[in-house]
PDB file of C-alpha atoms in Angstrom:
ATOM      1  CA  MET A1352      35.661  11.986  -5.725  1.00  0.00           C
ATOM      2  CA  LYS A1353      38.716  14.385  -4.685  1.00  0.00           C
ATOM      3  CA  THR A1354      36.382  17.102  -3.457  1.00  0.00           C
ATOM      4  CA  LYS A1355      34.755  14.498  -1.048  1.00  0.00           C
ATOM      5  CA  ARG A1356      38.315  13.041  -0.150  1.00  0.00           C
ATOM      6  CA  ARG A1357      39.362  16.891   0.309  1.00  0.00           C
ATOM      7  CA  ALA A1358      36.572  17.638   2.975  1.00  0.00           C
ATOM      8  CA  PHE A1359      37.106  14.015   4.636  1.00  0.00           C
ATOM      9  CA  LEU A1360      40.479  14.920   5.430  1.00  0.00           C
ATOM     10  CA  GLN A1361      39.941  18.311   6.620  1.00  0.00           C
ATOM     11  CA  GLN A1362      36.857  16.689   8.571  1.00  0.00           C
ATOM     12  CA  THR A1363      39.373  14.502  10.635  1.00  0.00           C
ATOM     13  CA  SER A1364      42.636  16.262  11.053  1.00  0.00           C
ATOM     14  CA  GLY A1365      40.916  17.976  13.778  1.00  0.00           C
ATOM     15  CA  LEU A1366      40.858  14.235  15.698  1.00  0.00           C
ATOM     16  CA  LEU A1367      44.487  13.529  14.372  1.00  0.00           C
ATOM     17  CA  GLY A1368      45.584  16.262  16.441  1.00  0.00           C
ATOM     18  CA  PHE A1369      44.309  14.538  19.539  1.00  0.00           C
ATOM     19  CA  SER A1370      45.750  11.218  19.211  1.00  0.00           C
ATOM     20  CA  GLY A1371      48.769  11.652  21.260  1.00  0.00           C
ATOM     21  CA  LEU A1372      46.497  12.426  24.065  1.00  0.00           C
ATOM     22  CA  LEU A1373      45.038   9.000  23.877  1.00  0.00           C
ATOM     23  CA  SER A1374      45.873   5.570  24.943  1.00  0.00           C
ATOM     24  CA  LEU A1375      47.929   3.480  22.646  1.00  0.00           C
ATOM     25  CA  THR A1376      44.292   1.322  22.401  1.00  0.00           C
ATOM     26  CA  GLY A1377      42.364   4.495  21.820  1.00  0.00           C
ATOM     27  CA  ASN A1378      44.959   5.435  18.983  1.00  0.00           C
ATOM     28  CA  GLU A1379      44.603   1.972  17.135  1.00  0.00           C
ATOM     29  CA  VAL A1380      40.844   2.437  17.918  1.00  0.00           C
ATOM     30  CA  LEU A1381      40.878   5.756  16.289  1.00  0.00           C
ATOM     31  CA  ALA A1382      43.056   4.676  13.329  1.00  0.00           C
ATOM     32  CA  SER A1383      41.108   1.601  12.143  1.00  0.00           C
ATOM     33  CA  HIS A1384      37.952   4.045  12.240  1.00  0.00           C
ATOM     34  CA  LEU A1385      39.477   6.845  10.238  1.00  0.00           C
ATOM     35  CA  THR A1386      41.048   4.008   7.729  1.00  0.00           C
ATOM     36  CA  ALA A1387      37.209   2.228   7.339  1.00  0.00           C
ATOM     37  CA  LEU A1388      35.879   6.120   6.571  1.00  0.00           C
ATOM     38  CA  SER A1389      39.096   6.916   4.478  1.00  0.00           C
ATOM     39  CA  ALA A1390      38.383   3.641   2.477  1.00  0.00           C
ATOM     40  CA  ARG A1391      34.259   4.190   2.055  1.00  0.00           C
ATOM     41  CA  ALA A1392      34.899   7.691   1.028  1.00  0.00           C
ATOM     42  CA  ASP A1393      37.244   6.437  -1.644  1.00  0.00           C
ATOM     43  CA  LYS A1394      34.530   4.397  -3.118  1.00  0.00           C
ATOM     44  CA  PRO A1395      32.159   5.942  -5.658  1.00  0.00           C
ATOM     45  CA  TYR A1396      29.062   5.732  -4.644  1.00  0.00           C
ATOM     46  CA  VAL A1397      26.298   4.822  -7.647  1.00  0.00           C
ATOM     47  CA  VAL A1398      22.735   5.392  -6.970  1.00  0.00           C
ATOM     48  CA  PHE A1399      20.377   3.391  -9.234  1.00  0.00           C
ATOM     49  CA  VAL A1400      16.780   4.904 -10.126  1.00  0.00           C
ATOM     50  CA  THR A1401      14.227   2.498 -11.066  1.00  0.00           C
ATOM     51  CA  GLY A1402      10.295   2.654 -12.334  1.00  0.00           C
ATOM     52  CA  ASP A1403       9.414   0.796 -15.280  1.00  0.00           C
ATOM     53  CA  HIS A1404       5.953  -1.469 -16.087  1.00  0.00           C
ATOM     54  CA  GLU A1405       7.538  -4.049 -18.117  1.00  0.00           C
ATOM     55  CA  TYR A1406      11.278  -4.761 -17.805  1.00  0.00           C
ATOM     56  CA  SER A1407      11.873  -5.540 -13.998  1.00  0.00           C
ATOM     57  CA  SER A1408      14.512  -3.078 -13.616  1.00  0.00           C
ATOM     58  CA  GLU A1409      13.212  -3.129  -9.950  1.00  0.00           C
ATOM     59  CA  LEU A1410      15.371  -7.215 -10.271  1.00  0.00           C
ATOM     60  CA  THR A1411      17.915  -6.603 -12.863  1.00  0.00           C
ATOM     61  CA  LEU A1412      19.765  -3.313 -11.411  1.00  0.00           C
ATOM     62  CA  PRO A1413      20.452  -4.885  -7.580  1.00  0.00           C
ATOM     63  CA  LEU A1414      22.181  -7.615  -9.159  1.00  0.00           C
ATOM     64  CA  LEU A1415      24.238  -5.294 -11.002  1.00  0.00           C
ATOM     65  CA  ALA A1416      24.388  -3.180  -7.862  1.00  0.00           C
ATOM     66  CA  ALA A1417      25.774  -6.028  -5.917  1.00  0.00           C
ATOM     67  CA  GLU A1418      28.452  -7.009  -8.227  1.00  0.00           C
ATOM     68  CA  LEU A1419      29.670  -3.488  -7.888  1.00  0.00           C
ATOM     69  CA  GLU A1420      29.962  -3.438  -4.549  1.00  0.00           C
ATOM     70  CA  LYS A1421      31.626  -7.096  -4.441  1.00  0.00           C
ATOM     71  CA  ASN A1422      34.114  -6.923  -7.075  1.00  0.00           C
ATOM     72  CA  TYR A1423      34.388  -3.163  -8.315  1.00  0.00           C
ATOM     73  CA  GLY A1424      35.239  -1.259  -5.493  1.00  0.00           C
ATOM     74  CA  MET A1425      32.063   0.915  -5.345  1.00  0.00           C
ATOM     75  CA  ARG A1426      29.043   1.576  -3.024  1.00  0.00           C
ATOM     76  CA  THR A1427      25.703   1.474  -4.560  1.00  0.00           C
ATOM     77  CA  LYS A1428      21.747   2.140  -3.623  1.00  0.00           C
ATOM     78  CA  VAL A1429      18.581   1.006  -5.735  1.00  0.00           C
ATOM     79  CA  LEU A1430      15.933   3.399  -5.174  1.00  0.00           C
ATOM     80  CA  LYS A1431      12.260   1.802  -6.741  1.00  0.00           C
ATOM     81  CA  SER A1432       8.949   2.743  -7.272  1.00  0.00           C
ATOM     82  CA  VAL A1433       6.429   2.190  -4.186  1.00  0.00           C
ATOM     83  CA  PRO A1434       4.353   0.089  -3.436  1.00  0.00           C
ATOM     84  CA  ASP A1435       5.490  -1.609  -6.273  1.00  0.00           C
ATOM     85  CA  TYR A1436       6.724  -1.265 -10.141  1.00  0.00           C
ATOM     86  CA  THR A1437       3.168  -0.138 -11.296  1.00  0.00           C
ATOM     87  CA  SER A1438       3.010   2.628  -9.410  1.00  0.00           C
ATOM     88  CA  GLU A1439       3.962   5.784 -11.000  1.00  0.00           C
ATOM     89  CA  LYS A1440       3.996   8.539  -8.669  1.00  0.00           C
ATOM     90  CA  ASP A1441       6.269   7.649  -5.814  1.00  0.00           C
ATOM     91  CA  ILE A1442      10.015   6.830  -5.581  1.00  0.00           C
ATOM     92  CA  PRO A1443      11.320   7.478  -1.904  1.00  0.00           C
ATOM     93  CA  GLY A1444      14.972   8.120  -1.368  1.00  0.00           C
ATOM     94  CA  LEU A1445      15.738  10.507  -4.202  1.00  0.00           C
ATOM     95  CA  GLU A1446      17.237  12.772  -1.889  1.00  0.00           C
ATOM     96  CA  SER A1447      20.087  10.535  -1.861  1.00  0.00           C
ATOM     97  CA  LEU A1448      21.169  11.617  -5.379  1.00  0.00           C
ATOM     98  CA  ARG A1449      22.753  14.819  -3.476  1.00  0.00           C
ATOM     99  CA  GLU A1450      25.616  12.363  -2.401  1.00  0.00           C
ATOM    100  CA  ALA A1451      25.678   9.983  -5.695  1.00  0.00           C
ATOM    101  CA  ASP A1452      28.741  10.364  -8.055  1.00  0.00           C
ATOM    102  CA  LEU A1453      26.807   8.821 -10.590  1.00  0.00           C
ATOM    103  CA  ALA A1454      22.936   8.325 -11.353  1.00  0.00           C
ATOM    104  CA  VAL A1455      21.608   5.050 -13.196  1.00  0.00           C
ATOM    105  CA  PHE A1456      18.007   5.480 -14.165  1.00  0.00           C
ATOM    106  CA  TYR A1457      15.898   2.907 -15.508  1.00  0.00           C
ATOM    107  CA  LEU A1458      12.195   4.931 -15.818  1.00  0.00           C
ATOM    108  CA  ARG A1459       9.447   4.395 -17.805  1.00  0.00           C
ATOM    109  CA  TRP A1460       6.278   7.073 -17.959  1.00  0.00           C
ATOM    110  CA  ARG A1461       6.400   8.077 -14.226  1.00  0.00           C
ATOM    111  CA  LEU A1462       4.426  11.101 -12.689  1.00  0.00           C
ATOM    112  CA  LEU A1463       6.868  12.106  -9.712  1.00  0.00           C
ATOM    113  CA  PRO A1464       5.956  15.178  -7.421  1.00  0.00           C
ATOM    114  CA  GLN A1465       7.920  18.070  -8.031  1.00  0.00           C
ATOM    115  CA  GLU A1466       9.561  17.843  -4.677  1.00  0.00           C
ATOM    116  CA  GLN A1467      10.833  14.505  -6.055  1.00  0.00           C
ATOM    117  CA  LEU A1468      11.996  16.142  -9.495  1.00  0.00           C
ATOM    118  CA  ASN A1469      13.612  18.690  -8.084  1.00  0.00           C
ATOM    119  CA  TYR A1470      16.390  16.240  -6.780  1.00  0.00           C
ATOM    120  CA  ILE A1471      17.157  14.890 -10.352  1.00  0.00           C
ATOM    121  CA  ASP A1472      17.183  18.530 -11.331  1.00  0.00           C
ATOM    122  CA  GLU A1473      19.701  19.496  -9.028  1.00  0.00           C
ATOM    123  CA  TYR A1474      21.480  16.467  -9.512  1.00  0.00           C
ATOM    124  CA  LEU A1475      21.372  17.038 -13.567  1.00  0.00           C
ATOM    125  CA  LYS A1476      22.656  20.369 -13.384  1.00  0.00           C
ATOM    126  CA  SER A1477      25.449  19.901 -10.687  1.00  0.00           C
ATOM    127  CA  GLY A1478      27.331  18.171 -13.887  1.00  0.00           C
ATOM    128  CA  LYS A1479      27.584  14.651 -12.985  1.00  0.00           C
ATOM    129  CA  PRO A1480      27.326  11.718 -15.071  1.00  0.00           C
ATOM    130  CA  VAL A1481      23.947   9.992 -15.555  1.00  0.00           C
ATOM    131  CA  ILE A1482      23.433   6.650 -17.544  1.00  0.00           C
ATOM    132  CA  GLY A1483      20.359   5.537 -18.809  1.00  0.00           C
ATOM    133  CA  PHE A1484      18.434   2.334 -19.676  1.00  0.00           C
ATOM    134  CA  ARG A1485      15.998   1.771 -22.624  1.00  0.00           C
ATOM    135  CA  THR A1486      12.872   3.104 -21.375  1.00  0.00           C
ATOM    136  CA  THR A1487      14.491   5.961 -20.044  1.00  0.00           C
ATOM    137  CA  THR A1488      13.940   7.498 -23.534  1.00  0.00           C
ATOM    138  CA  HIS A1489      10.376   8.379 -22.294  1.00  0.00           C
ATOM    139  CA  ALA A1490      10.794   8.440 -18.605  1.00  0.00           C
ATOM    140  CA  PHE A1491       7.956  10.860 -17.468  1.00  0.00           C
ATOM    141  CA  ASN A1492       4.481  11.192 -19.005  1.00  0.00           C
ATOM    142  CA  TYR A1493       2.995  14.196 -17.524  1.00  0.00           C
ATOM    143  CA  PRO A1494      -0.547  15.354 -19.543  1.00  0.00           C
ATOM    144  CA  ASN A1495      -0.976  18.266 -21.525  1.00  0.00           C
ATOM    145  CA  GLY A1496      -0.864  21.770 -19.600  1.00  0.00           C
ATOM    146  CA  ASP A1497       0.759  19.842 -16.566  1.00  0.00           C
ATOM    147  CA  PRO A1498       3.762  22.704 -15.159  1.00  0.00           C
ATOM    148  CA  ARG A1499       6.229  19.317 -15.088  1.00  0.00           C
ATOM    149  CA  GLN A1500       5.577  18.785 -18.607  1.00  0.00           C
ATOM    150  CA  ARG A1501       8.636  19.706 -19.749  1.00  0.00           C
ATOM    151  CA  TRP A1502       9.914  16.223 -18.135  1.00  0.00           C
ATOM    152  CA  ASN A1503       8.642  14.062 -20.748  1.00  0.00           C
ATOM    153  CA  ALA A1504      11.456  14.991 -23.116  1.00  0.00           C
ATOM    154  CA  PHE A1505      13.882  14.009 -20.085  1.00  0.00           C
ATOM    155  CA  GLY A1506      15.684  11.657 -22.127  1.00  0.00           C
ATOM    156  CA  GLU A1507      16.455  14.351 -24.751  1.00  0.00           C
ATOM    157  CA  PHE A1508      18.130  16.811 -22.348  1.00  0.00           C
ATOM    158  CA  ALA A1509      19.871  14.157 -20.142  1.00  0.00           C
ATOM    159  CA  PHE A1510      20.634  12.152 -22.551  1.00  0.00           C
ATOM    160  CA  GLY A1511      20.472  12.638 -26.374  1.00  0.00           C
ATOM    161  CA  SER A1512      18.065  10.664 -27.035  1.00  0.00           C
ATOM    162  CA  PRO A1513      14.370  11.494 -28.743  1.00  0.00           C
ATOM    163  CA  PRO A1514      12.183  13.412 -26.455  1.00  0.00           C
ATOM    164  CA  GLY A1515       9.517  10.818 -25.256  1.00  0.00           C
ATOM    165  CA  TRP A1516       7.820   8.235 -27.138  1.00  0.00           C
ATOM    166  CA  GLY A1517       6.050   8.925 -30.652  1.00  0.00           C
ATOM    167  CA  GLY A1518       5.937  12.688 -31.168  1.00  0.00           C
ATOM    168  CA  ALA A1519       7.495  14.429 -33.940  1.00  0.00           C
ATOM    169  CA  ALA A1520      10.774  12.032 -33.537  1.00  0.00           C
ATOM    170  CA  LYS A1521       8.418   9.182 -34.235  1.00  0.00           C
ATOM    171  CA  HIS A1522      10.213   7.362 -31.423  1.00  0.00           C
ATOM    172  CA  THR A1523       9.174   3.883 -31.669  1.00  0.00           C
ATOM    173  CA  HIS A1524      10.066   0.344 -31.912  1.00  0.00           C
ATOM    174  CA  TYR A1525       9.820  -2.855 -34.540  1.00  0.00           C
ATOM    175  CA  GLY A1526       7.574  -5.434 -32.568  1.00  0.00           C
ATOM    176  CA  HIS A1527       7.028  -7.392 -29.914  1.00  0.00           C
ATOM    177  CA  ASN A1528       8.319 -10.748 -31.733  1.00  0.00           C
ATOM    178  CA  SER A1529      11.385  -8.782 -32.928  1.00  0.00           C
ATOM    179  CA  THR A1530      14.616  -9.215 -31.333  1.00  0.00           C
ATOM    180  CA  THR A1531      18.089  -7.381 -32.693  1.00  0.00           C
ATOM    181  CA  ASP A1532      21.622  -8.138 -33.982  1.00  0.00           C
ATOM    182  CA  VAL A1533      24.266  -5.884 -32.676  1.00  0.00           C
ATOM    183  CA  THR A1534      27.191  -4.714 -33.928  1.00  0.00           C
ATOM    184  CA  ILE A1535      30.346  -2.248 -32.665  1.00  0.00           C
ATOM    185  CA  VAL A1536      30.309   0.725 -34.779  1.00  0.00           C
ATOM    186  CA  PRO A1537      33.820   0.327 -36.233  1.00  0.00           C
ATOM    187  CA  GLU A1538      34.820   3.839 -35.550  1.00  0.00           C
ATOM    188  CA  ALA A1539      34.286   3.217 -32.072  1.00  0.00           C
ATOM    189  CA  ALA A1540      36.062   0.022 -32.226  1.00  0.00           C
ATOM    190  CA  LYS A1541      38.738   1.575 -29.596  1.00  0.00           C
ATOM    191  CA  ASN A1542      36.560   2.867 -26.881  1.00  0.00           C
ATOM    192  CA  PRO A1543      37.495   1.659 -23.704  1.00  0.00           C
ATOM    193  CA  ILE A1544      33.437   1.216 -23.046  1.00  0.00           C
ATOM    194  CA  LEU A1545      33.861  -1.747 -25.656  1.00  0.00           C
ATOM    195  CA  ASN A1546      36.358  -3.474 -24.063  1.00  0.00           C
ATOM    196  CA  GLY A1547      35.716  -7.116 -24.145  1.00  0.00           C
ATOM    197  CA  VAL A1548      32.726  -6.479 -26.165  1.00  0.00           C
ATOM    198  CA  GLU A1549      32.243  -8.916 -28.322  1.00  0.00           C
ATOM    199  CA  PRO A1550      32.344  -7.823 -32.220  1.00  0.00           C
ATOM    200  CA  SER A1551      28.493  -8.622 -32.773  1.00  0.00           C
ATOM    201  CA  PHE A1552      26.022 -10.476 -30.341  1.00  0.00           C
ATOM    202  CA  HIS A1553      22.254 -10.531 -30.237  1.00  0.00           C
ATOM    203  CA  VAL A1554      19.935  -9.426 -27.326  1.00  0.00           C
ATOM    204  CA  ALA A1555      16.017 -10.241 -26.987  1.00  0.00           C
ATOM    205  CA  SER A1556      15.275  -6.112 -26.620  1.00  0.00           C
ATOM    206  CA  TRP A1557      13.493  -5.035 -30.140  1.00  0.00           C
ATOM    207  CA  LEU A1558      14.909  -2.338 -31.766  1.00  0.00           C
ATOM    208  CA  TYR A1559      14.437   1.287 -30.870  1.00  0.00           C
ATOM    209  CA  ARG A1560      14.079   3.555 -33.839  1.00  0.00           C
ATOM    210  CA  VAL A1561      15.767   7.153 -32.719  1.00  0.00           C
ATOM    211  CA  LYS A1562      16.951   7.978 -36.125  1.00  0.00           C
ATOM    212  CA  PRO A1563      17.099  10.256 -38.416  1.00  0.00           C
ATOM    213  CA  ASP A1564      17.361  13.051 -35.777  1.00  0.00           C
ATOM    214  CA  TYR A1565      19.243  11.153 -32.641  1.00  0.00           C
ATOM    215  CA  PRO A1566      20.970  10.372 -30.955  1.00  0.00           C
ATOM    216  CA  ALA A1567      22.019  14.373 -30.596  1.00  0.00           C
ATOM    217  CA  ALA A1568      24.713  16.277 -32.489  1.00  0.00           C
ATOM    218  CA  GLY A1569      27.688  15.510 -30.327  1.00  0.00           C
ATOM    219  CA  SER A1570      27.073  12.124 -29.478  1.00  0.00           C
ATOM    220  CA  THR A1571      29.360   9.262 -29.958  1.00  0.00           C
ATOM    221  CA  PRO A1572      27.698   6.348 -31.010  1.00  0.00           C
ATOM    222  CA  LEU A1573      29.409   2.885 -30.075  1.00  0.00           C
ATOM    223  CA  LEU A1574      27.030  -0.060 -31.212  1.00  0.00           C
ATOM    224  CA  MET A1575      24.201  -0.474 -34.086  1.00  0.00           C
ATOM    225  CA  GLY A1576      21.528  -2.303 -33.966  1.00  0.00           C
ATOM    226  CA  LYS A1577      19.769  -4.523 -36.866  1.00  0.00           C
ATOM    227  CA  SER A1578      16.138  -5.579 -36.039  1.00  0.00           C
ATOM    228  CA  VAL A1579      15.392  -9.010 -37.029  1.00  0.00           C
ATOM    229  CA  ASN A1580      11.737 -10.454 -38.046  1.00  0.00           C
ATOM    230  CA  PRO A1581      10.745  -6.448 -37.652  1.00  0.00           C
ATOM    231  CA  ASP A1582       7.094  -6.011 -37.923  1.00  0.00           C
ATOM    232  CA  LYS A1583       7.471  -3.130 -39.999  1.00  0.00           C
ATOM    233  CA  ALA A1584      10.223  -1.688 -42.611  1.00  0.00           C
ATOM    234  CA  ALA A1585      13.300  -1.339 -40.474  1.00  0.00           C
ATOM    235  CA  VAL A1586      16.728   0.486 -40.576  1.00  0.00           C
ATOM    236  CA  ASP A1587      19.507   0.210 -38.370  1.00  0.00           C
ATOM    237  CA  ASN A1588      19.535   2.280 -35.537  1.00  0.00           C
ATOM    238  CA  PRO A1589      22.199   2.844 -32.707  1.00  0.00           C
ATOM    239  CA  VAL A1590      21.368   1.249 -29.336  1.00  0.00           C
ATOM    240  CA  ALA A1591      24.424   2.566 -27.303  1.00  0.00           C
ATOM    241  CA  TRP A1592      25.926   6.245 -27.474  1.00  0.00           C
ATOM    242  CA  THR A1593      28.026   8.317 -25.201  1.00  0.00           C
ATOM    243  CA  TRP A1594      27.090  12.477 -25.003  1.00  0.00           C
ATOM    244  CA  LYS A1595      27.873  15.642 -22.851  1.00  0.00           C
ATOM    245  CA  ASN A1596      24.618  16.939 -21.935  1.00  0.00           C
ATOM    246  CA  GLN A1597      24.199  20.908 -21.289  1.00  0.00           C
ATOM    247  CA  TRP A1598      25.665  20.997 -17.758  1.00  0.00           C
ATOM    248  CA  GLY A1599      28.716  19.009 -18.786  1.00  0.00           C
ATOM    249  CA  GLY A1600      27.529  15.523 -17.219  1.00  0.00           C
ATOM    250  CA  ARG A1601      29.059  12.585 -19.028  1.00  0.00           C
ATOM    251  CA  ALA A1602      25.853  10.592 -20.274  1.00  0.00           C
ATOM    252  CA  PHE A1603      25.963   7.247 -21.560  1.00  0.00           C
ATOM    253  CA  MET A1604      22.384   5.786 -23.145  1.00  0.00           C
ATOM    254  CA  THR A1605      21.356   2.626 -24.589  1.00  0.00           C
ATOM    255  CA  THR A1606      18.470   1.445 -26.034  1.00  0.00           C
ATOM    256  CA  MET A1607      18.542  -2.496 -24.572  1.00  0.00           C
ATOM    257  CA  GLY A1608      17.788  -3.740 -21.361  1.00  0.00           C
ATOM    258  CA  HIS A1609      15.295  -6.346 -21.516  1.00  0.00           C
ATOM    259  CA  PRO A1610      15.718  -8.492 -18.766  1.00  0.00           C
ATOM    260  CA  GLU A1611      17.097 -11.279 -20.870  1.00  0.00           C
ATOM    261  CA  ASP A1612      19.948  -8.866 -22.293  1.00  0.00           C
ATOM    262  CA  PHE A1613      21.354  -9.010 -18.568  1.00  0.00           C
ATOM    263  CA  GLN A1614      22.293 -12.989 -19.385  1.00  0.00           C
ATOM    264  CA  ILE A1615      24.409 -11.717 -21.803  1.00  0.00           C
ATOM    265  CA  GLU A1616      28.039 -11.359 -21.124  1.00  0.00           C
ATOM    266  CA  SER A1617      28.953  -8.524 -24.169  1.00  0.00           C
ATOM    267  CA  PHE A1618      26.105  -6.419 -22.376  1.00  0.00           C
ATOM    268  CA  GLN A1619      27.055  -7.030 -18.939  1.00  0.00           C
ATOM    269  CA  ARG A1620      30.501  -5.931 -19.866  1.00  0.00           C
ATOM    270  CA  LEU A1621      29.426  -2.987 -21.335  1.00  0.00           C
ATOM    271  CA  VAL A1622      27.272  -2.032 -18.645  1.00  0.00           C
ATOM    272  CA  VAL A1623      30.398  -2.448 -16.079  1.00  0.00           C
ATOM    273  CA  ASN A1624      32.355  -0.701 -18.468  1.00  0.00           C
ATOM    274  CA  SER A1625      30.247   2.412 -18.864  1.00  0.00           C
ATOM    275  CA  ILE A1626      29.680   3.081 -15.183  1.00  0.00           C
ATOM    276  CA  HIS A1627      33.623   3.206 -14.544  1.00  0.00           C
ATOM    277  CA  TRP A1628      33.767   5.605 -17.890  1.00  0.00           C
ATOM    278  CA  ALA A1629      31.030   7.658 -16.763  1.00  0.00           C
ATOM    279  CA  LEU A1630      33.004   8.004 -13.027  1.00  0.00           C
ATOM    280  CA  ASN A1631      36.169   8.308 -15.199  1.00  0.00           C
ATOM    281  CA  LYS A1632      37.762   5.603 -13.738  1.00  0.00           C
ATOM    282  CA  PRO A1633      39.606   3.361 -16.349  1.00  0.00           C
ATOM    283  CA  VAL A1634      37.751   0.009 -17.297  1.00  0.00           C
ATOM    284  CA  PRO A1635      38.688  -2.897 -15.108  1.00  0.00           C
ATOM    285  CA  LYS A1636      41.660  -4.431 -16.760  1.00  0.00           C
ATOM    286  CA  LYS A1637      40.191  -7.791 -15.693  1.00  0.00           C
ATOM    287  CA  TRP A1638      36.777  -8.919 -15.867  1.00  0.00           C
ATOM    288  CA  LYS A1639      35.489 -10.750 -12.619  1.00  0.00           C
ATOM    289  CA  GLY A1640      33.373 -13.069 -14.568  1.00  0.00           C
ATOM    290  CA  LYS A1641      29.851 -13.230 -15.992  1.00  0.00           C
ATOM    291  CA  MET A1642      27.081 -12.180 -13.895  1.00  0.00           C
ATOM    292  CA  ASP A1643      24.056 -14.437 -12.873  1.00  0.00           C
ATOM    293  CA  ILE A1644      21.371 -12.268 -13.960  1.00  0.00           C
ATOM    294  CA  ASN A1645      18.476 -14.284 -14.535  1.00  0.00           C
ATOM    295  CA  VAL A1646      15.316 -12.159 -14.455  1.00  0.00           C
ATOM    296  CA  PRO A1647      12.105 -13.108 -16.434  1.00  0.00           C
ATOM    297  CA  TYR A1648      10.364 -10.669 -18.702  1.00  0.00           C
ATOM    298  CA  GLY A1649       7.031  -9.094 -18.026  1.00  0.00           C
ATOM    299  CA  HIS A1650       6.908  -9.613 -14.353  1.00  0.00           C
ATOM    300  CA  PRO A1651       5.114 -13.065 -14.087  1.00  0.00           C
ATOM    301  CA  LYS A1652       2.968 -14.128 -11.291  1.00  0.00           C
TER     302      LYS A1652
END
């Protein structure tokens, strides 16, 4: 943000030098214009990248983005798979990541072309922060032998999650008839991301198994999940953590993200706080109130 501010001031200083040549009205117009541009430059720019088959992220995240713009002083853009959420090979607009201060991903088994992956790669290597929801642990699904296959481990190198579904990490969940009890990890209770988050709450997401090898070394687990009505022997697993990836980018990952989770105020606060944390901004001192996010599961017709 400081770099953007500095660039803005440099670009506009020449204009200000000519202000004495303008009429009073011209000065007022110029000042108003510059004030508006300055305010815009000071607002963090958050780009949401959506594309999943199951959890309606293309519906939940625009509602979150609108809240960030209305009440938390941010600019946002939401990118979606086209022509619809089932389309795996095209997410237009990824070049906007070049201007983003934060990228938020909710992806599942995409098959994006290399030119689109290049924008994500460039963003990651810039060291800027990232946030991931649920199926972003298995964001891509390129077949064996495909030169893009390394992207199947996007969750691992971006967020410290298991490197895709199944595999050696045995990344799985505990059944579609299960739900999850969530509790704050005691050692993380004072973490600012947990400000206003209840010590325990319940979500619709079936618990993802990430143990024993994930989240990656150096991560800080924030919340633990306990499967309710699991379809197999279950152990408690982290459902939210922070990490720093190899490029120095702050990373926040949550394996929650069922559309009904977005109705839970503690989950909403977790997400808003994590966005501020990722941007290296103080979490809001005053909660602006529960968001009205009521999106059904499973893309019903």
